[in-house]
Amino acid sequence: MAKVLLVDDDVELVEMLRDYLMQEAFEVIVAHDGEAALCLMRQERPPIVVLDTMLPRLSGIEVLRRIREEGEMPVLMLTARGSDIDRVVGLELGADDYVAKPCSARELVARLRAILRHSAIGKALSPASPPLEVGRLTLWPAQRRAEWAGRALALTCTEFNIL
């Protein structure tokens, strides 16, 4: 059972999504503002966060920025702001995926599972296989892990796929 931190100030939407995610074998923790989200993230260390951009007390963009400062936790942005510019900004700031509201709960679950499948945080690491080495770059594709000159690279799923 994967744990998900669901962050949105729309109480009705959160209840609906929480019920659906729980039926799909996710453990769901909920925050309705940015500050509470950061506190829960630090306490619970969920393998993935679903984050709205427009939140009280601390914006979703600021929450995303702070999550990225602290580590590699995957983040799926779920927001009413669905323009191309909003999506590009969210992805460039480090979101692993960006879904515009309204979306189906089924699509959200599929995207969460896809991110977790490709995340070293969200899956048990595969049996060891030899790394790929090109110059100072070392890749472990099964673990979706990369190093440059012996230092770990914090890459989003998209960045790793491009690499």
mmCIF file of C-alpha atoms in Angstrom:
data_model
loop_
_atom_site.group_PDB
_atom_site.id
_atom_site.type_symbol
_atom_site.label_atom_id
_atom_site.label_comp_id
_atom_site.label_asym_id
_atom_site.label_seq_id
_atom_site.Cartn_x
_atom_site.Cartn_y
_atom_site.Cartn_z
ATOM 1 C CA MET A 1 0.000 0.000 0.000
ATOM 2 C CA ALA A 2 1.572 3.292 -1.118
ATOM 3 C CA LYS A 3 1.067 6.377 1.008
ATOM 4 C CA VAL A 4 -0.070 9.583 -0.741
ATOM 5 C CA LEU A 5 -0.120 13.104 0.660
ATOM 6 C CA LEU A 6 -3.128 14.801 -0.956
ATOM 7 C CA VAL A 7 -2.993 18.604 -0.684
ATOM 8 C CA ASP A 8 -5.975 20.678 -1.820
ATOM 9 C CA ASP A 9 -8.218 23.261 -0.152
ATOM 10 C CA ASP A 10 -11.334 21.884 -1.886
ATOM 11 C CA VAL A 11 -12.685 19.690 0.919
ATOM 12 C CA GLU A 12 -15.324 18.017 -1.244
ATOM 13 C CA LEU A 13 -12.815 17.078 -3.957
ATOM 14 C CA VAL A 14 -10.346 15.786 -1.373
ATOM 15 C CA GLU A 15 -12.989 13.539 0.193
ATOM 16 C CA MET A 16 -13.958 12.094 -3.191
ATOM 17 C CA LEU A 17 -10.338 11.500 -4.226
ATOM 18 C CA ARG A 18 -9.400 10.070 -0.827
ATOM 19 C CA ASP A 19 -12.237 7.544 -0.991
ATOM 20 C CA TYR A 20 -11.256 6.485 -4.512
ATOM 21 C CA LEU A 21 -7.532 6.265 -3.701
ATOM 22 C CA MET A 22 -8.273 4.152 -0.626
ATOM 23 C CA GLN A 23 -10.355 1.771 -2.780
ATOM 24 C CA GLU A 24 -7.293 1.496 -5.032
ATOM 25 C CA ALA A 25 -5.099 0.428 -2.067
ATOM 26 C CA PHE A 26 -3.467 3.775 -1.327
ATOM 27 C CA GLU A 27 -3.035 5.086 2.195
ATOM 28 C CA VAL A 28 -4.080 8.759 2.060
ATOM 29 C CA ILE A 29 -3.069 11.617 4.315
ATOM 30 C CA VAL A 30 -4.644 15.021 3.715
ATOM 31 C CA ALA A 31 -3.649 18.661 4.101
ATOM 32 C CA HIS A 32 -5.776 21.665 3.147
ATOM 33 C CA ASP A 33 -3.067 24.348 3.134
ATOM 34 C CA GLY A 34 0.592 24.667 2.219
ATOM 35 C CA GLU A 35 2.010 24.908 5.728
ATOM 36 C CA ALA A 36 0.147 21.806 6.907
ATOM 37 C CA ALA A 37 1.349 19.992 3.774
ATOM 38 C CA LEU A 38 5.002 20.671 4.597
ATOM 39 C CA CYS A 39 4.529 19.552 8.208
ATOM 40 C CA LEU A 40 2.839 16.294 7.156
ATOM 41 C CA MET A 41 5.419 15.695 4.429
ATOM 42 C CA ARG A 42 8.240 15.953 6.961
ATOM 43 C CA GLN A 43 6.473 13.783 9.557
ATOM 44 C CA GLU A 44 5.004 11.080 7.310
ATOM 45 C CA ARG A 45 7.575 10.977 4.451
ATOM 46 C CA PRO A 46 5.053 9.726 1.868
ATOM 47 C CA PRO A 47 6.512 8.364 -1.369
ATOM 48 C CA ILE A 48 4.420 10.820 -3.432
ATOM 49 C CA VAL A 49 2.523 14.120 -3.094
ATOM 50 C CA VAL A 50 -0.537 15.293 -5.039
ATOM 51 C CA LEU A 51 -0.440 19.086 -4.819
ATOM 52 C CA ASP A 52 -2.772 21.906 -5.858
ATOM 53 C CA THR A 53 -1.129 25.203 -6.822
ATOM 54 C CA MET A 54 -3.666 27.562 -5.270
ATOM 55 C CA LEU A 55 -3.555 26.947 -1.518
ATOM 56 C CA PRO A 56 -4.082 29.118 1.553
ATOM 57 C CA ARG A 57 -1.186 30.060 3.857
ATOM 58 C CA LEU A 58 1.538 28.895 1.428
ATOM 59 C CA SER A 59 1.077 28.437 -2.329
ATOM 60 C CA GLY A 60 1.489 25.059 -3.973
ATOM 61 C CA ILE A 61 4.366 26.467 -6.021
ATOM 62 C CA GLU A 62 6.186 27.444 -2.811
ATOM 63 C CA VAL A 63 5.462 24.020 -1.310
ATOM 64 C CA LEU A 64 6.899 22.397 -4.453
ATOM 65 C CA ARG A 65 9.995 24.597 -4.240
ATOM 66 C CA ARG A 66 10.575 23.575 -0.615
ATOM 67 C CA ILE A 67 9.987 19.886 -1.368
ATOM 68 C CA ARG A 68 12.651 20.112 -4.084
ATOM 69 C CA GLU A 69 15.071 21.800 -1.674
ATOM 70 C CA GLU A 70 14.677 18.880 0.747
ATOM 71 C CA GLY A 71 14.862 15.920 -1.622
ATOM 72 C CA GLU A 72 13.527 13.933 -4.520
ATOM 73 C CA MET A 73 9.968 13.148 -3.415
ATOM 74 C CA PRO A 74 7.758 12.798 -6.518
ATOM 75 C CA VAL A 75 5.090 15.483 -6.903
ATOM 76 C CA LEU A 76 2.020 15.402 -9.127
ATOM 77 C CA MET A 77 0.437 18.838 -9.548
ATOM 78 C CA LEU A 78 -3.383 18.677 -9.664
ATOM 79 C CA THR A 79 -4.727 22.126 -10.369
ATOM 80 C CA ALA A 80 -7.415 24.178 -12.050
ATOM 81 C CA ARG A 81 -4.672 26.208 -13.722
ATOM 82 C CA GLY A 82 -4.311 24.165 -16.897
ATOM 83 C CA SER A 83 -2.853 26.560 -19.459
ATOM 84 C CA ASP A 84 0.308 25.578 -21.313
ATOM 85 C CA ILE A 85 2.278 28.234 -19.446
ATOM 86 C CA ASP A 86 1.086 26.966 -16.040
ATOM 87 C CA ARG A 87 1.987 23.389 -16.975
ATOM 88 C CA VAL A 88 5.437 24.354 -18.220
ATOM 89 C CA VAL A 89 6.146 26.415 -15.099
ATOM 90 C CA GLY A 90 5.026 23.574 -12.822
ATOM 91 C CA LEU A 91 7.150 21.025 -14.650
ATOM 92 C CA GLU A 92 10.171 23.313 -14.822
ATOM 93 C CA LEU A 93 9.931 23.940 -11.084
ATOM 94 C CA GLY A 94 10.235 20.201 -10.501
ATOM 95 C CA ALA A 95 6.791 18.616 -10.697
ATOM 96 C CA ASP A 96 6.926 15.065 -12.025
ATOM 97 C CA ASP A 97 3.523 15.377 -13.684
ATOM 98 C CA TYR A 98 0.840 18.032 -14.084
ATOM 99 C CA VAL A 99 -2.875 17.257 -14.328
ATOM 100 C CA ALA A 100 -5.537 19.891 -14.937
ATOM 101 C CA LYS A 101 -8.846 19.768 -13.059
ATOM 102 C CA PRO A 102 -11.285 18.352 -13.657
ATOM 103 C CA CYS A 103 -9.741 14.945 -14.203
ATOM 104 C CA SER A 104 -11.084 11.511 -13.484
ATOM 105 C CA ALA A 105 -10.001 9.752 -10.317
ATOM 106 C CA ARG A 106 -9.091 6.781 -12.482
ATOM 107 C CA GLU A 107 -6.637 8.907 -14.506
ATOM 108 C CA LEU A 108 -5.131 10.287 -11.318
ATOM 109 C CA VAL A 109 -4.532 6.761 -9.982
ATOM 110 C CA ALA A 110 -2.951 5.697 -13.274
ATOM 111 C CA ARG A 111 -0.602 8.692 -13.222
ATOM 112 C CA LEU A 112 0.318 8.094 -9.565
ATOM 113 C CA ARG A 113 1.141 4.464 -10.289
ATOM 114 C CA ALA A 114 3.215 5.446 -13.329
ATOM 115 C CA ILE A 115 5.252 7.951 -11.310
ATOM 116 C CA LEU A 116 5.763 5.459 -8.486
ATOM 117 C CA ARG A 117 6.758 2.752 -10.954
ATOM 118 C CA HIS A 118 9.541 4.994 -12.251
ATOM 119 C CA SER A 119 10.633 6.372 -8.895
ATOM 120 C CA ALA A 120 13.375 4.869 -6.749
ATOM 121 C CA ILE A 121 11.474 6.206 -3.732
ATOM 122 C CA GLY A 122 8.185 4.597 -4.666
ATOM 123 C CA LYS A 123 9.353 1.098 -5.593
ATOM 124 C CA ALA A 124 11.616 -1.568 -4.257
ATOM 125 C CA LEU A 125 14.884 -1.357 -6.101
ATOM 126 C CA SER A 126 15.356 -3.964 -8.774
ATOM 127 C CA PRO A 127 18.048 -6.609 -8.477
ATOM 128 C CA ALA A 128 21.477 -5.143 -9.068
ATOM 129 C CA SER A 129 22.564 -4.888 -12.667
ATOM 130 C CA PRO A 130 25.786 -3.342 -13.891
ATOM 131 C CA PRO A 131 25.612 0.439 -14.244
ATOM 132 C CA LEU A 132 26.020 2.225 -17.540
ATOM 133 C CA GLU A 133 29.030 4.511 -17.575
ATOM 134 C CA VAL A 134 29.766 7.295 -20.042
ATOM 135 C CA GLY A 135 32.663 9.464 -18.999
ATOM 136 C CA ARG A 136 31.880 10.833 -15.528
ATOM 137 C CA LEU A 137 28.170 9.917 -15.805
ATOM 138 C CA THR A 138 26.966 6.663 -14.205
ATOM 139 C CA LEU A 139 23.386 5.392 -14.636
ATOM 140 C CA TRP A 140 21.463 2.589 -12.963
ATOM 141 C CA PRO A 141 18.391 2.408 -15.261
ATOM 142 C CA ALA A 142 16.465 -0.206 -13.243
ATOM 143 C CA GLN A 143 16.761 1.974 -10.147
ATOM 144 C CA ARG A 144 16.338 5.239 -12.088
ATOM 145 C CA ARG A 145 19.433 6.564 -10.345
ATOM 146 C CA ALA A 146 22.241 8.706 -11.764
ATOM 147 C CA GLU A 147 25.567 10.061 -10.563
ATOM 148 C CA TRP A 148 27.971 12.604 -12.002
ATOM 149 C CA ALA A 149 31.567 12.154 -10.865
ATOM 150 C CA GLY A 150 30.384 10.084 -7.890
ATOM 151 C CA ARG A 151 27.743 12.588 -6.713
ATOM 152 C CA ALA A 152 24.053 11.655 -6.835
ATOM 153 C CA LEU A 153 21.918 13.653 -9.261
ATOM 154 C CA ALA A 154 18.436 14.703 -8.090
ATOM 155 C CA LEU A 155 16.448 14.227 -11.294
ATOM 156 C CA THR A 156 12.732 14.347 -11.967
ATOM 157 C CA CYS A 157 11.203 11.418 -13.860
ATOM 158 C CA THR A 158 11.164 13.508 -17.025
ATOM 159 C CA GLU A 159 14.805 14.552 -16.636
ATOM 160 C CA PHE A 160 15.874 10.934 -16.109
ATOM 161 C CA ASN A 161 13.906 9.844 -19.173
ATOM 162 C CA ILE A 162 15.622 12.503 -21.285
ATOM 163 C CA LEU A 163 19.030 11.522 -19.928
#
